[in-house]
Coordinates of C-alpha atoms in Angstrom, one line a residue:
M974 CA 11.2 -5.7 19.6
E975 CA 12.7 -9.7 20.0
G976 CA 9.4 -12.2 19.7
L977 CA 6.9 -9.6 18.8
R978 CA 4.8 -10.5 16.1
I979 CA 1.7 -8.8 14.5
M980 CA -0.7 -10.5 12.7
P981 CA -3.4 -9.3 10.8
I982 CA -6.9 -11.2 10.8
K983 CA -8.5 -8.9 8.6
V984 CA -9.2 -5.4 6.8
T985 CA -12.4 -3.5 8.4
A986 CA -13.0 -0.6 6.3
D987 CA -10.5 1.1 3.8
S988 CA -12.2 4.1 2.1
R989 CA -8.6 5.8 1.2
C990 CA -8.5 8.1 -1.9
P991 CA -8.0 6.0 -5.1
I992 CA -4.9 6.8 -6.8
N993 CA -5.8 7.9 -9.7
A994 CA -9.0 10.5 -8.8
R995 CA -9.1 13.7 -6.6
C996 CA -10.4 13.2 -3.0
I997 CA -11.1 16.2 -0.6
W998 CA -11.1 13.7 2.4
A999 CA -7.8 11.1 2.5
G1000 CA -10.2 8.4 3.5
E1001 CA -9.8 5.8 6.2
L1002 CA -7.9 2.1 6.0
R1003 CA -8.8 -0.1 9.4
A1004 CA -7.0 -3.3 10.2
K1005 CA -8.1 -5.9 12.7
V1006 CA -4.4 -7.4 14.6
K1007 CA -3.2 -9.3 16.6
V1008 CA -0.4 -8.7 18.6
S1009 CA 1.5 -11.4 20.6
Q1010 CA 4.7 -11.5 22.4
K1011 CA 6.5 -13.9 25.0
G1012 CA 2.9 -15.8 24.8
H1013 CA 0.7 -12.7 25.3
Q1014 CA -1.4 -11.9 23.0
R1015 CA -3.9 -8.8 22.1
T1016 CA -6.5 -8.2 19.4
L1017 CA -6.6 -4.1 17.9
E1018 CA -8.8 -2.7 16.0
L1019 CA -5.7 -0.5 14.3
V1020 CA -7.0 3.1 12.7
Q1021 CA -3.8 4.2 9.8
G1022 CA -2.3 7.4 11.4
K1023 CA -3.6 6.4 14.5
P1024 CA -0.7 4.9 17.0
A1025 CA -2.2 2.2 19.6
D1026 CA -0.7 2.2 23.4
L1027 CA 0.4 -1.2 24.5
G1028 CA 2.1 -0.2 27.5
W1029 CA 5.4 -0.5 26.3
A1030 CA 5.2 0.7 22.7
T1031 CA 3.1 2.1 20.4
V1032 CA 2.1 -0.3 17.3
E1033 CA 0.8 2.4 14.3
L1034 CA -1.3 1.3 10.7
V1035 CA 1.3 3.3 8.3
D1036 CA -0.1 2.1 4.7
A1037 CA -1.6 -1.5 2.6
L1038 CA -1.1 -2.7 -0.5
P1039 CA -2.5 -2.8 -3.3
Q1040 CA -3.2 1.0 -3.4
P1041 CA -7.2 1.5 -4.6
R1042 CA -7.9 2.7 -7.9
A1043 CA -11.1 4.4 -9.5
G1044 CA -13.4 2.0 -10.5
R1045 CA -11.8 -1.4 -9.4
K1046 CA -12.1 -3.3 -6.3
I1047 CA -9.6 -4.3 -4.2
A1048 CA -9.0 -8.6 -3.9
P1049 CA -7.8 -9.8 -0.7
P1050 CA -5.0 -10.0 0.7
Y1051 CA -3.2 -6.7 1.2
R1052 CA 0.3 -6.0 2.8
L1053 CA -0.5 -4.3 5.8
K1054 CA 2.9 -2.2 7.2
F1055 CA 3.2 -0.9 10.3
R1056 CA 5.7 0.7 12.7
V1057 CA 6.1 -0.6 16.7
E1058 CA 7.7 2.6 18.6
R1059 CA 9.8 1.7 21.8
R1060 CA 10.1 4.1 24.6
D1061 CA 13.7 4.5 23.1
R1062 CA 13.1 3.6 19.5
M1063 CA 11.0 2.9 16.3
I1064 CA 11.9 -0.6 14.3
P1065 CA 9.0 -0.3 11.4
Q1066 CA 8.0 -4.0 11.0
S1067 CA 5.8 -5.3 7.9
R1068 CA 3.5 -8.3 7.0

């Protein structure tokens, strides 16, 4: 989308299941982001797998790297992956 920017501010929660563990719950990933386009800005808290409605499109937090590992704390920065969907097409965004 022309001029669309998604700027990660902070990962506010990361309880994802470590890749070297077995979990009964997948956990949750949340991130605060600033979305801007054509001079308009909006701050959102996105939850992985739950699209947020922007009116003209939706934005979804898809994944984050690095993946958690049991017994290790993740050191910032995270690399977040987003999906933006307009009414007529889907455009993946990485930041």
